[in-house]
Coordinates of C-alpha atoms in Angstrom, one line a residue:
Chain A
X14 CA 0.0 0.0 0.0
X15 CA 1.4 3.4 -1.0
X16 CA 2.0 6.2 1.5
X17 CA -0.9 8.4 0.4
X18 CA -3.2 5.4 0.2
X19 CA -2.3 4.4 3.8
X20 CA -2.7 7.9 5.1
X21 CA -6.0 8.2 3.3
X22 CA -7.3 5.0 4.9
X23 CA -6.4 6.1 8.4
X24 CA -8.0 9.4 7.8
X25 CA -11.1 7.7 6.4
X26 CA -11.3 5.9 9.8
X27 CA -11.1 9.2 11.7
X28 CA -13.7 10.8 9.4
X29 CA -16.1 7.8 9.8
X30 CA -15.7 8.1 13.6
X31 CA -16.6 11.8 13.4
X32 CA -19.5 11.0 11.1
X33 CA -20.9 8.3 13.4
X34 CA -20.8 10.7 16.4
X35 CA -22.6 13.4 14.3
X36 CA -25.0 10.7 13.0
X37 CA -25.9 9.6 16.5
X38 CA -26.4 13.3 17.4
X39 CA -28.9 13.5 14.5
X40 CA -30.7 10.4 15.9
X41 CA -30.8 11.9 19.4
X42 CA -32.2 15.2 18.1
X43 CA -34.9 13.2 16.2
X44 CA -35.9 11.4 19.4
X45 CA -35.8 14.6 21.4
X46 CA -38.2 16.4 19.0
X47 CA -40.6 13.5 19.1
X48 CA -40.6 13.2 22.9
X49 CA -41.2 16.9 23.1
X50 CA -44.1 16.8 20.6
X51 CA -45.6 13.8 22.5
X52 CA -45.1 15.7 25.8
X53 CA -46.8 18.8 24.5
X54 CA -49.8 17.1 22.8
X55 CA -50.5 14.4 25.3
X56 CA -49.2 15.6 28.7
X57 CA -49.3 19.4 27.9
X58 CA -45.7 19.5 29.0
X59 CA -43.0 19.8 26.3
X60 CA -39.3 19.1 27.0
X61 CA -37.8 22.5 28.0
X62 CA -35.6 24.2 25.4
X63 CA -36.2 21.5 22.7
X64 CA -36.5 24.2 20.1
X65 CA -33.1 25.8 20.9
X66 CA -31.1 22.8 21.9
X67 CA -32.2 20.7 18.9
X68 CA -31.3 23.4 16.4
X69 CA -28.0 24.2 18.0
X70 CA -26.9 20.6 18.5
X71 CA -27.9 19.8 14.9
X72 CA -25.9 22.8 13.8
X73 CA -22.8 21.3 15.4
X74 CA -23.5 17.9 13.7
X75 CA -23.9 19.6 10.3
X76 CA -20.6 21.6 10.8
X77 CA -18.7 18.4 11.6
X78 CA -20.4 16.9 8.5
X79 CA -18.6 19.5 6.5
X80 CA -15.3 17.9 7.4
X81 CA -16.7 14.6 5.9
X82 CA -17.7 16.3 2.6
X83 CA -14.4 18.1 2.3
X84 CA -12.6 14.7 2.5
X85 CA -14.9 12.6 0.4
X86 CA -15.6 15.3 -2.2
X87 CA -19.3 14.6 -2.2
X88 CA -20.5 18.2 -2.3
X89 CA -23.3 19.0 -4.8
X90 CA -21.4 20.1 -7.9
X91 CA -21.6 20.0 -11.7
X92 CA -19.6 17.0 -12.8
X93 CA -20.4 17.2 -16.5
X94 CA -17.3 19.1 -17.7
X95 CA -14.9 17.2 -15.4
X96 CA -16.1 13.8 -16.7
X97 CA -15.5 14.9 -20.3
X98 CA -11.9 15.9 -19.6
X99 CA -8.8 13.7 -19.8
X100 CA -7.4 12.5 -16.5
X101 CA -4.7 15.2 -16.3
X102 CA -7.1 18.1 -17.0
X103 CA -9.6 16.6 -14.6
X104 CA -7.0 16.5 -11.8
X105 CA -6.3 20.2 -12.5
X106 CA -10.0 21.1 -12.3
X107 CA -10.4 19.0 -9.1
X108 CA -7.4 20.8 -7.6
X109 CA -8.8 24.2 -8.5
X110 CA -12.3 23.4 -7.2
X111 CA -11.0 22.1 -3.8
X112 CA -8.6 25.1 -3.6
X113 CA -11.6 27.4 -3.9
X114 CA -13.4 25.3 -1.3
X115 CA -10.4 25.7 1.0
X116 CA -10.4 29.5 0.6
X117 CA -14.1 29.6 1.4
X118 CA -13.7 27.4 4.4
X119 CA -10.8 29.5 5.7
X120 CA -13.0 32.6 5.4
X121 CA -15.7 30.8 7.5
X122 CA -13.1 29.9 10.1
X123 CA -12.0 33.5 10.4
X124 CA -15.5 35.1 10.5
X125 CA -17.3 32.4 12.6
X126 CA -14.6 32.7 15.2
X127 CA -15.6 36.4 15.5
X128 CA -19.2 35.2 16.0
X129 CA -18.1 32.8 18.8
X130 CA -16.3 35.6 20.5
X131 CA -19.4 37.9 20.2
X132 CA -21.6 35.2 21.7
X133 CA -19.1 34.7 24.6
X134 CA -19.1 38.4 25.4
X135 CA -22.7 39.0 24.5
X136 CA -24.1 36.4 26.9
X137 CA -26.5 34.9 24.3
X138 CA -28.5 32.0 25.8
X139 CA -31.3 29.7 25.1
X140 CA -34.9 30.8 26.0
X141 CA -35.8 28.5 28.8
X142 CA -32.8 26.8 30.4
X143 CA -30.5 29.8 29.7
X144 CA -27.8 27.6 28.3
X145 CA -25.1 29.8 26.8
X146 CA -24.9 29.7 23.0
X147 CA -21.2 30.0 22.7
X148 CA -20.3 26.4 23.4
X149 CA -22.5 25.3 20.6
X150 CA -21.0 28.0 18.3
X151 CA -17.5 26.8 19.4
X152 CA -18.5 23.3 18.4
X153 CA -19.6 24.6 15.0
X154 CA -16.3 26.5 14.6
X155 CA -14.3 23.4 15.5
X156 CA -16.2 21.4 12.9
X157 CA -15.3 24.0 10.3
X158 CA -11.6 23.9 11.4
X159 CA -11.7 20.1 10.9
X160 CA -13.1 20.8 7.4
X161 CA -10.1 22.9 6.6
X162 CA -7.9 20.0 7.6
X163 CA -9.8 17.4 5.6
X164 CA -10.0 19.7 2.5
X165 CA -6.2 20.1 2.6
X166 CA -5.8 16.3 2.8
X167 CA -8.1 15.9 -0.2
X168 CA -6.1 18.5 -2.1
X169 CA -2.9 16.6 -1.2
X170 CA -4.5 13.4 -2.5
X171 CA -5.5 15.0 -5.7
X172 CA -2.0 16.5 -6.2
X173 CA 0.0 13.4 -5.2
X174 CA -2.1 10.5 -6.5
X175 CA -4.7 12.1 -8.8
X176 CA -7.6 10.9 -6.6
X177 CA -11.0 12.0 -8.0
X178 CA -13.8 13.7 -6.1
X179 CA -16.8 11.7 -4.9
X180 CA -20.1 12.4 -6.5
X181 CA -23.2 13.6 -4.8
X182 CA -26.2 11.8 -6.0
X183 CA -28.5 11.7 -3.0
X184 CA -27.7 8.1 -2.4
X185 CA -24.9 6.5 -0.5
X186 CA -22.3 4.6 -2.5
X187 CA -22.4 1.7 0.1
X188 CA -26.1 1.2 -0.8
X189 CA -25.3 0.9 -4.5
X190 CA -22.5 -1.6 -3.6
X191 CA -24.9 -3.6 -1.5
X192 CA -27.5 -3.6 -4.3
X193 CA -24.9 -4.8 -6.8
X194 CA -23.8 -7.6 -4.4
X195 CA -27.3 -8.9 -3.7
Chain B
X28 CA -19.2 49.8 -10.9
X29 CA -22.9 49.8 -11.9
X30 CA -25.2 47.2 -10.4
X31 CA -25.9 45.8 -13.9
X32 CA -22.2 45.2 -14.4
X33 CA -21.8 43.5 -10.9
X34 CA -24.8 41.4 -11.6
X35 CA -23.6 40.3 -15.0
X36 CA -20.0 39.6 -13.8
X37 CA -21.5 37.7 -10.8
X38 CA -23.5 35.3 -12.9
X39 CA -20.6 34.7 -15.3
X40 CA -18.3 34.0 -12.3
X41 CA -21.0 31.7 -10.8
X42 CA -21.4 29.6 -13.9
X43 CA -17.7 29.5 -14.5
X44 CA -17.0 28.3 -11.0
X45 CA -19.8 25.7 -11.2
X46 CA -18.5 24.3 -14.5
X47 CA -15.0 24.0 -12.9
X48 CA -16.6 21.6 -10.3
X49 CA -16.5 24.1 -7.4
X50 CA -19.3 23.0 -5.0
X51 CA -22.4 24.8 -6.0
X52 CA -23.0 26.2 -2.5
X53 CA -19.5 27.5 -2.3
X54 CA -19.7 29.1 -5.8
X55 CA -23.0 30.8 -4.8
X56 CA -21.5 31.9 -1.5
X57 CA -18.4 33.4 -2.9
X58 CA -20.3 35.2 -5.7
X59 CA -22.7 36.4 -3.0
X60 CA -20.1 37.8 -0.8
X61 CA -17.9 39.4 -3.4
X62 CA -20.8 40.6 -5.4
X63 CA -22.4 42.2 -2.3
X64 CA -18.9 43.6 -1.4
X65 CA -18.5 45.2 -4.9
X66 CA -21.6 47.3 -4.2
X67 CA -21.5 48.0 -0.4
X68 CA -17.8 47.3 0.5
X69 CA -15.7 44.3 1.5
X70 CA -16.1 44.7 5.3
X71 CA -19.9 44.5 5.5
X72 CA -19.8 41.7 2.9
X73 CA -17.4 39.6 4.9
X74 CA -19.4 40.2 8.0
X75 CA -22.2 38.2 6.4
X76 CA -20.1 35.2 6.9
X77 CA -20.1 35.7 10.7
X78 CA -23.9 35.6 10.8
X79 CA -25.5 33.9 7.8
X80 CA -24.0 30.4 7.8
X81 CA -24.6 29.9 11.5
X82 CA -28.2 31.1 11.1
X83 CA -28.7 28.7 8.3
X84 CA -27.4 25.6 10.0
X85 CA -29.1 26.3 13.3
X86 CA -32.5 27.3 11.7
X87 CA -35.1 25.1 13.3
X88 CA -37.4 25.2 10.2
X89 CA -34.6 23.5 8.2
X90 CA -34.2 20.6 10.7
X91 CA -37.0 18.8 8.8
X92 CA -34.6 18.2 5.9
X93 CA -32.3 15.8 7.7
X94 CA -35.3 14.1 9.3
X95 CA -37.0 13.5 5.9
X96 CA -33.7 12.4 4.4
X97 CA -33.2 10.0 7.4
X98 CA -36.8 8.6 6.9
X99 CA -36.0 7.9 3.3
X100 CA -32.7 6.3 4.0
X101 CA -34.1 4.1 6.8
X102 CA -37.0 3.1 4.5
X103 CA -34.5 2.2 1.8
X104 CA -32.3 0.2 4.2
X105 CA -35.3 -1.6 5.8
X106 CA -36.3 -3.4 2.7
X107 CA -39.9 -2.0 2.6
X108 CA -39.7 -1.7 -1.2
X109 CA -39.7 -5.5 -1.6
X110 CA -43.0 -5.8 0.2
X111 CA -44.5 -3.0 -1.9
X112 CA -43.5 -4.8 -5.1
X113 CA -44.8 -8.1 -3.8
X114 CA -48.2 -6.5 -3.1
X115 CA -48.2 -4.8 -6.5
X116 CA -47.4 -8.1 -8.2
X117 CA -50.2 -9.9 -6.3
X118 CA -52.8 -7.4 -7.5
X119 CA -51.6 -6.5 -10.9
X120 CA -49.0 -9.0 -12.0
X121 CA -51.5 -11.3 -13.8
X122 CA -52.3 -8.6 -16.3
X123 CA -50.4 -8.1 -19.5
X124 CA -47.7 -5.6 -18.5
X125 CA -48.7 -6.4 -14.9
X126 CA -45.1 -6.4 -13.6
X127 CA -44.6 -2.9 -15.1
X128 CA -47.7 -1.7 -13.4
X129 CA -46.6 -3.3 -10.2
X130 CA -43.3 -1.5 -10.5
X131 CA -44.9 1.9 -10.9
X132 CA -47.2 1.1 -8.0
X133 CA -44.3 0.0 -5.8
X134 CA -42.4 3.2 -6.8
X135 CA -45.4 5.3 -5.7
X136 CA -45.7 3.4 -2.4
X137 CA -42.0 3.8 -1.7
X138 CA -42.1 7.5 -2.7
X139 CA -44.7 8.0 0.0
X140 CA -42.0 7.3 2.6
X141 CA -38.9 8.3 0.8
X142 CA -38.4 11.8 -0.6
X143 CA -35.5 10.9 -2.9
X144 CA -36.1 10.0 -6.6
X145 CA -32.6 8.5 -6.9
X146 CA -33.1 6.3 -3.9
X147 CA -36.5 5.2 -5.2
X148 CA -35.0 4.3 -8.6
X149 CA -32.0 2.5 -7.1
X150 CA -34.1 0.5 -4.7
X151 CA -36.7 -0.5 -7.2
X152 CA -34.1 -1.5 -9.7
X153 CA -32.9 -4.1 -7.2
X154 CA -36.4 -5.5 -6.7
X155 CA -38.3 -5.1 -9.9
X156 CA -35.7 -5.3 -12.7
X157 CA -34.7 -9.0 -12.1
X158 CA -38.4 -10.0 -12.0
X159 CA -39.3 -8.1 -15.2
X160 CA -36.2 -9.6 -16.9
X161 CA -37.2 -13.1 -15.9
X162 CA -40.7 -12.5 -17.2
X163 CA -39.3 -11.5 -20.6
X164 CA -39.4 -7.7 -20.5
X165 CA -36.8 -6.1 -22.7
X166 CA -34.0 -4.1 -20.8
X167 CA -35.2 -1.0 -22.5
X168 CA -38.8 -1.3 -21.2
X169 CA -38.0 -2.5 -17.7
X170 CA -35.4 0.1 -16.9
X171 CA -37.4 2.9 -18.6
X172 CA -40.4 2.0 -16.3
X173 CA -38.2 2.1 -13.2
X174 CA -36.4 5.3 -14.1
X175 CA -39.8 7.0 -14.7
X176 CA -41.3 5.5 -11.6
X177 CA -38.4 6.7 -9.6
X178 CA -39.2 10.3 -10.3
X179 CA -42.3 9.9 -8.1
X180 CA -39.9 10.2 -5.2
X181 CA -39.6 13.9 -5.3
X182 CA -43.3 14.6 -6.1
X183 CA -45.3 12.3 -3.8
X184 CA -44.9 13.7 -0.3
X185 CA -42.9 13.8 1.8
X186 CA -40.6 15.4 -0.8
X187 CA -37.3 17.0 0.3
X188 CA -37.2 19.2 -2.8
X189 CA -40.7 20.5 -2.0
X190 CA -39.6 21.2 1.6
X191 CA -36.6 23.2 0.4
X192 CA -38.8 25.1 -2.0
X193 CA -41.1 25.9 1.0
X194 CA -38.2 27.2 3.0
X195 CA -36.8 29.4 0.2
X196 CA -40.2 30.9 -0.7
X197 CA -41.5 31.0 2.9
X198 CA -44.5 28.9 2.0
X199 CA -46.2 26.4 4.3
X200 CA -44.4 23.1 3.9
X201 CA -47.5 21.2 5.0
X202 CA -49.6 22.9 2.3
X203 CA -47.0 22.0 -0.3
X204 CA -46.9 18.4 0.7
X205 CA -50.7 18.1 0.6
X206 CA -50.7 19.9 -2.8
X207 CA -48.3 17.2 -4.1
X208 CA -50.8 14.3 -3.3
X209 CA -53.2 14.6 -6.3
X210 CA -50.5 15.4 -8.9
X211 CA -48.6 12.4 -7.5
X212 CA -51.6 10.1 -7.9
X213 CA -52.2 11.5 -11.4
X214 CA -48.6 10.8 -12.2
X215 CA -49.0 7.1 -11.1
X216 CA -52.2 6.7 -13.1
X217 CA -50.7 8.3 -16.2
X218 CA -47.5 6.1 -15.9
X219 CA -49.7 3.0 -15.5
X220 CA -51.7 4.1 -18.6
X221 CA -48.5 4.5 -20.5
X222 CA -47.4 1.0 -19.6
X223 CA -50.7 -0.4 -20.8
X224 CA -51.4 1.8 -23.8
X225 CA -47.9 2.4 -25.2
X226 CA -46.6 -1.1 -24.9
X227 CA -50.1 -2.7 -25.1
X228 CA -50.1 -6.4 -25.4
X229 CA -46.4 -6.7 -26.3
X230 CA -45.6 -7.1 -22.6
X231 CA -46.1 -10.6 -21.0
X232 CA -48.4 -11.4 -18.2
X233 CA -47.0 -12.6 -14.9
X234 CA -48.3 -15.2 -12.4
X235 CA -51.9 -14.9 -11.4
X236 CA -52.7 -14.7 -7.6
X237 CA -55.9 -15.6 -5.9
X238 CA -57.9 -12.9 -4.2
X239 CA -56.9 -14.4 -0.8
X240 CA -53.3 -14.2 -1.8
X241 CA -53.7 -10.7 -3.0
X242 CA -55.2 -9.6 0.3
X243 CA -52.5 -11.5 2.2
X244 CA -49.8 -9.5 0.3
X245 CA -51.2 -6.3 1.9
X246 CA -50.0 -7.5 5.3
X247 CA -46.5 -6.6 4.3
X248 CA -47.3 -3.0 3.4
X249 CA -49.1 -1.9 6.5
X250 CA -45.9 -0.1 7.6
X251 CA -45.9 2.1 4.6
X252 CA -49.6 3.0 5.1
X253 CA -48.9 3.7 8.8
X254 CA -45.9 6.0 8.0
X255 CA -47.8 7.9 5.3
X256 CA -50.8 8.5 7.6
X257 CA -48.5 9.4 10.5
X258 CA -46.6 12.0 8.5
X259 CA -48.9 13.4 5.8
X260 CA -52.3 13.1 7.6
X261 CA -51.0 14.5 10.8
X262 CA -49.7 17.5 8.9
X263 CA -53.0 17.8 6.9
X264 CA -55.1 17.8 10.0
X265 CA -52.8 20.2 11.8
X266 CA -51.9 17.7 14.6
X267 CA -48.2 18.4 14.4
X268 CA -45.8 20.7 12.6
X269 CA -44.0 19.5 9.5
X270 CA -40.7 19.2 11.5
X271 CA -42.3 17.1 14.2
X272 CA -44.0 14.9 11.6
X273 CA -40.6 14.5 9.9
X274 CA -38.9 13.5 13.1
X275 CA -41.8 11.1 14.1
X276 CA -41.7 9.6 10.6
X277 CA -38.0 8.9 10.8
X278 CA -38.3 7.5 14.3
X279 CA -41.3 5.3 13.4
X280 CA -39.4 4.0 10.3
X281 CA -36.5 3.0 12.5
X282 CA -38.7 1.3 15.0
X283 CA -40.7 -0.6 12.3
X284 CA -37.4 -1.7 10.6
X285 CA -36.0 -2.9 13.9
X286 CA -39.1 -4.7 15.1
X287 CA -39.3 -6.5 11.8
X288 CA -35.7 -7.5 12.1
X289 CA -34.7 -5.7 8.9
X290 CA -32.7 -3.0 10.5
X291 CA -29.8 -4.0 12.7
X292 CA -28.0 -1.5 15.0
X293 CA -25.0 -1.3 12.6
X294 CA -27.4 -0.7 9.7
X295 CA -29.2 2.0 11.7
X296 CA -25.8 3.7 12.4
X297 CA -25.0 3.5 8.7
X298 CA -28.3 5.1 7.9
X299 CA -27.7 8.0 10.3
X300 CA -24.3 8.6 8.7
X301 CA -25.8 8.4 5.2
X302 CA -28.6 10.8 6.1
X303 CA -26.1 13.2 7.6
X304 CA -23.9 13.2 4.5
X305 CA -26.8 13.9 2.2
X306 CA -28.2 16.6 4.5
X307 CA -24.9 18.4 4.9
X308 CA -24.5 18.6 1.1
X309 CA -28.0 20.2 0.9
X310 CA -27.1 22.6 3.8
X311 CA -24.0 23.8 2.0
X312 CA -26.1 24.8 -1.0
X313 CA -28.5 26.5 1.4
X314 CA -25.7 28.4 3.0
X315 CA -24.5 29.6 -0.4
X316 CA -28.1 30.4 -1.4
X317 CA -28.5 32.6 1.6
X318 CA -25.3 34.5 0.9
X319 CA -26.2 34.7 -2.8
X320 CA -29.6 36.2 -1.8
X321 CA -27.8 39.3 -0.5
X322 CA -26.1 39.7 -3.9
X323 CA -29.5 39.3 -5.6
X324 CA -31.1 41.8 -3.3
X325 CA -28.4 44.5 -3.7
X326 CA -28.1 44.1 -7.4
X327 CA -31.9 43.8 -7.8
X328 CA -31.6 41.0 -10.3
X329 CA -35.0 39.4 -9.5
X330 CA -36.7 42.8 -10.0
X331 CA -34.9 43.5 -13.2
X332 CA -35.7 40.0 -14.5
X333 CA -39.4 40.5 -13.5
X334 CA -39.5 43.8 -15.4
X335 CA -37.7 42.3 -18.4
X336 CA -40.0 39.3 -18.7
X337 CA -43.1 41.4 -18.3
X338 CA -41.8 43.8 -20.9
X339 CA -41.4 40.9 -23.3
X340 CA -45.2 40.9 -23.6
X341 CA -45.4 37.1 -23.7
X342 CA -48.4 37.1 -21.3
X343 CA -48.8 35.2 -18.1
X344 CA -48.6 31.7 -19.5
X345 CA -46.0 32.6 -22.1
X346 CA -43.7 34.0 -19.4
X347 CA -44.4 30.9 -17.3
X348 CA -43.5 28.6 -20.1
X349 CA -40.2 30.6 -20.7
X350 CA -39.3 30.1 -17.1
X351 CA -40.1 26.4 -17.2
X352 CA -38.1 26.0 -20.4
X353 CA -35.2 27.6 -18.6
X354 CA -35.5 25.0 -15.8
X355 CA -35.7 22.2 -18.3
X356 CA -32.5 23.4 -20.0
X357 CA -30.7 23.9 -16.7
X358 CA -31.9 20.5 -15.6
X359 CA -29.6 19.0 -18.3
X360 CA -26.6 20.1 -16.2
X361 CA -27.7 20.7 -12.6
X362 CA -28.8 18.5 -9.8
X363 CA -32.6 19.0 -9.1
X364 CA -32.1 20.2 -5.6
X365 CA -29.4 22.7 -6.5
X366 CA -31.4 24.0 -9.4
X367 CA -34.4 24.7 -7.1
X368 CA -32.2 26.5 -4.6
X369 CA -30.3 28.5 -7.2
X370 CA -33.1 29.5 -9.5
X371 CA -36.3 29.8 -7.5
X372 CA -35.2 32.9 -5.6
X373 CA -34.5 34.6 -8.9
X374 CA -37.8 33.7 -10.7
X375 CA -40.2 33.6 -7.7
X376 CA -40.9 37.4 -7.8
X377 CA -41.9 37.0 -11.4
X378 CA -44.3 34.3 -10.5
X379 CA -46.0 36.2 -7.7
X380 CA -46.0 39.4 -9.9
X381 CA -47.9 37.4 -12.6
X382 CA -50.4 36.3 -10.0
X383 CA -49.7 32.6 -9.9
X384 CA -50.2 30.7 -6.7
X385 CA -46.9 29.9 -5.0
X386 CA -48.1 26.5 -3.7
X387 CA -49.2 25.5 -7.2
X388 CA -45.9 26.8 -8.6
X389 CA -43.9 24.7 -6.1
X390 CA -45.6 21.5 -7.5
X391 CA -45.1 22.7 -11.1
X392 CA -41.4 23.3 -10.5
X393 CA -40.8 20.0 -8.8
X394 CA -42.5 18.3 -11.8
X395 CA -40.3 20.3 -14.2
X396 CA -37.0 19.4 -12.4
X397 CA -38.2 15.8 -12.4
X398 CA -37.8 15.8 -16.1
X399 CA -34.1 16.5 -15.7
X400 CA -33.8 13.2 -13.7
X401 CA -34.7 11.1 -16.8
X402 CA -33.5 13.2 -19.8
X403 CA -30.0 13.4 -21.2
X404 CA -27.3 14.3 -20.7
X405 CA -27.4 14.2 -16.8
X406 CA -30.5 12.1 -16.1
X407 CA -29.5 11.0 -12.6
X408 CA -32.1 8.2 -12.3
X409 CA -30.8 6.7 -15.5
X410 CA -27.2 6.9 -14.4
X411 CA -28.0 5.2 -11.1
X412 CA -29.9 2.4 -12.8
X413 CA -27.0 2.0 -15.2
X414 CA -24.6 1.7 -12.3
X415 CA -26.7 -1.1 -10.8
X416 CA -27.3 -2.9 -14.2
X417 CA -24.1 -2.2 -16.2
X418 CA -25.3 -4.7 -18.9
X419 CA -28.0 -2.2 -19.9
X420 CA -26.6 0.7 -21.9
X421 CA -27.4 4.3 -21.1
X422 CA -29.0 5.0 -24.6
X423 CA -31.3 1.9 -24.0
X424 CA -32.5 3.3 -20.7
X425 CA -33.0 6.8 -22.2
X426 CA -35.0 5.2 -25.1
X427 CA -37.2 3.2 -22.6
X428 CA -38.0 6.3 -20.6
X429 CA -39.0 8.5 -23.6
X430 CA -42.7 7.6 -23.6
X431 CA -42.8 8.6 -19.9
X432 CA -41.1 11.9 -20.6
X433 CA -43.9 12.7 -23.1
X434 CA -46.5 11.8 -20.5
X435 CA -44.7 14.0 -18.0
X436 CA -44.9 17.0 -20.4
X437 CA -48.6 16.3 -21.0
X438 CA -49.2 16.1 -17.2
X439 CA -47.4 19.4 -16.7
X440 CA -49.5 21.1 -19.3
X441 CA -52.6 19.6 -17.7
X442 CA -51.8 21.0 -14.3
X443 CA -50.9 24.4 -15.8
X444 CA -54.2 24.5 -17.6
X445 CA -56.2 23.3 -14.5
X446 CA -54.4 24.6 -11.3
X447 CA -57.4 23.4 -9.3
X448 CA -56.1 19.9 -9.6
X449 CA -53.2 20.9 -7.4
X450 CA -54.9 23.4 -5.2
X451 CA -58.3 21.9 -4.2
X452 CA -56.8 19.6 -1.6
X453 CA -54.6 22.2 0.2
X454 CA -57.5 24.8 0.1
X455 CA -59.5 22.5 2.4
X456 CA -56.6 22.0 4.8
X457 CA -57.2 22.6 8.5

């Protein structure tokens, strides 16, 4: 196994771990909203702060999901031209595209850090339990920092071994593999 | 720099970046920031990045997107599609072309719990294609039927694309879902009529089932009925909000899958990850769209476009057809979801100015972008079917789907001529 391939595999493992945590968070928020709805309609007693906590926690999960997309390359994008190009030109296009993504993600890191600081000093809090917003915003910011890291790794993989970007098609590639196997 | 120049340069940059494979959301976001900055200054433009992305990913109204995506992924991974096809075959399989009819019916049933056309097409290819092939259907016909049936995924509620349209245009998502029911049923009937009338007696009949066996087959589809009632009926009768219905739908799908032994814990975890990945990709486009919205507002592109189209003097329906034509052309290159997020904010003011109903337009737009899923050169459903059945060529699938494209256009014209078909159900909503 080549160096880039080995590094890519170990990073895939880390990304999968992050995705699983974020996925579990998505599942927990789903359950929280249902419990709150049942509490409100049946017992006239919703779970406090469901509105704020679920949206903020899900925001953190989405931000960490950005790291996954930066690595796998499965953003929604136009693949038509890239697919028509020879391998070398496609690599150049992929490199340019991910360089632009890196620039955008760096801008997010810079400006969202300011938002985190503003939330720290402004004392923003949730409506009912008065939970401070800033830890959630910090979680979001850390997810975007992770996305910078994974985007750089993908750029390196494109440059070193000409790895292509994954395609977004609204369906997981594992499902397609399962379907083919069965 | 004049606003017109900034707007023109912005759109050129946007399309150039998109062609160069820059993620669509990122291209929209960058053009949004720098376009806005060109008019009001770099500082205020960059400050948008401090507020807007966080607001988008923590918007409670948008949380229904991951929930509906999760519901669809769980339904796909729980094998519910097989039972739907079995029931369809038991009721219709004995007729000539019965397996084709059963496939359309199963696609419709699956679409009622899964808001993704691609997932519907992929899942039904696994179930229905081998059966149709065994029965003597040509590859062209069988894959054409499945590709077309798959498009029902984004029309029959719950539809993720309709939900996103509702968010962008600030329309009630519950109303939009209810508005999609009758056009969805109409689509199913017209697809079935196409199978019967277009291919006529050339398609073989499958095995005949007794009435008792047919009723027995319904035992397998109770879960789909329960989920549809839980989600759509609860929204229709105002029992819960769309977000709560989406969360309940996802949770119920998981519980049903686990109780029936079709969803292991590891499969559940995989489904959560898969739903997260798909949802994040949609969120990135939404982040970009929000930033792009500032650019549109400051350069007044929608207002200029509205004035331009009205000055053309093509009339209400002429203008509408121009807009739909633009969507069809862009559908050749863009993903359905991205197209709705990118284009709807630009053309929506035109639609309201012309006096069209926004709920009706949502259904019309979804039906229009559906066409892009089965027409060349992108045709996502066709590509997915081809990836599962590599022995069937892309041109063959495209040929097989053409009669259904014609029927889709006919249905679109019908709903444009008679908006009441779309609107009578939501108008009676509680």
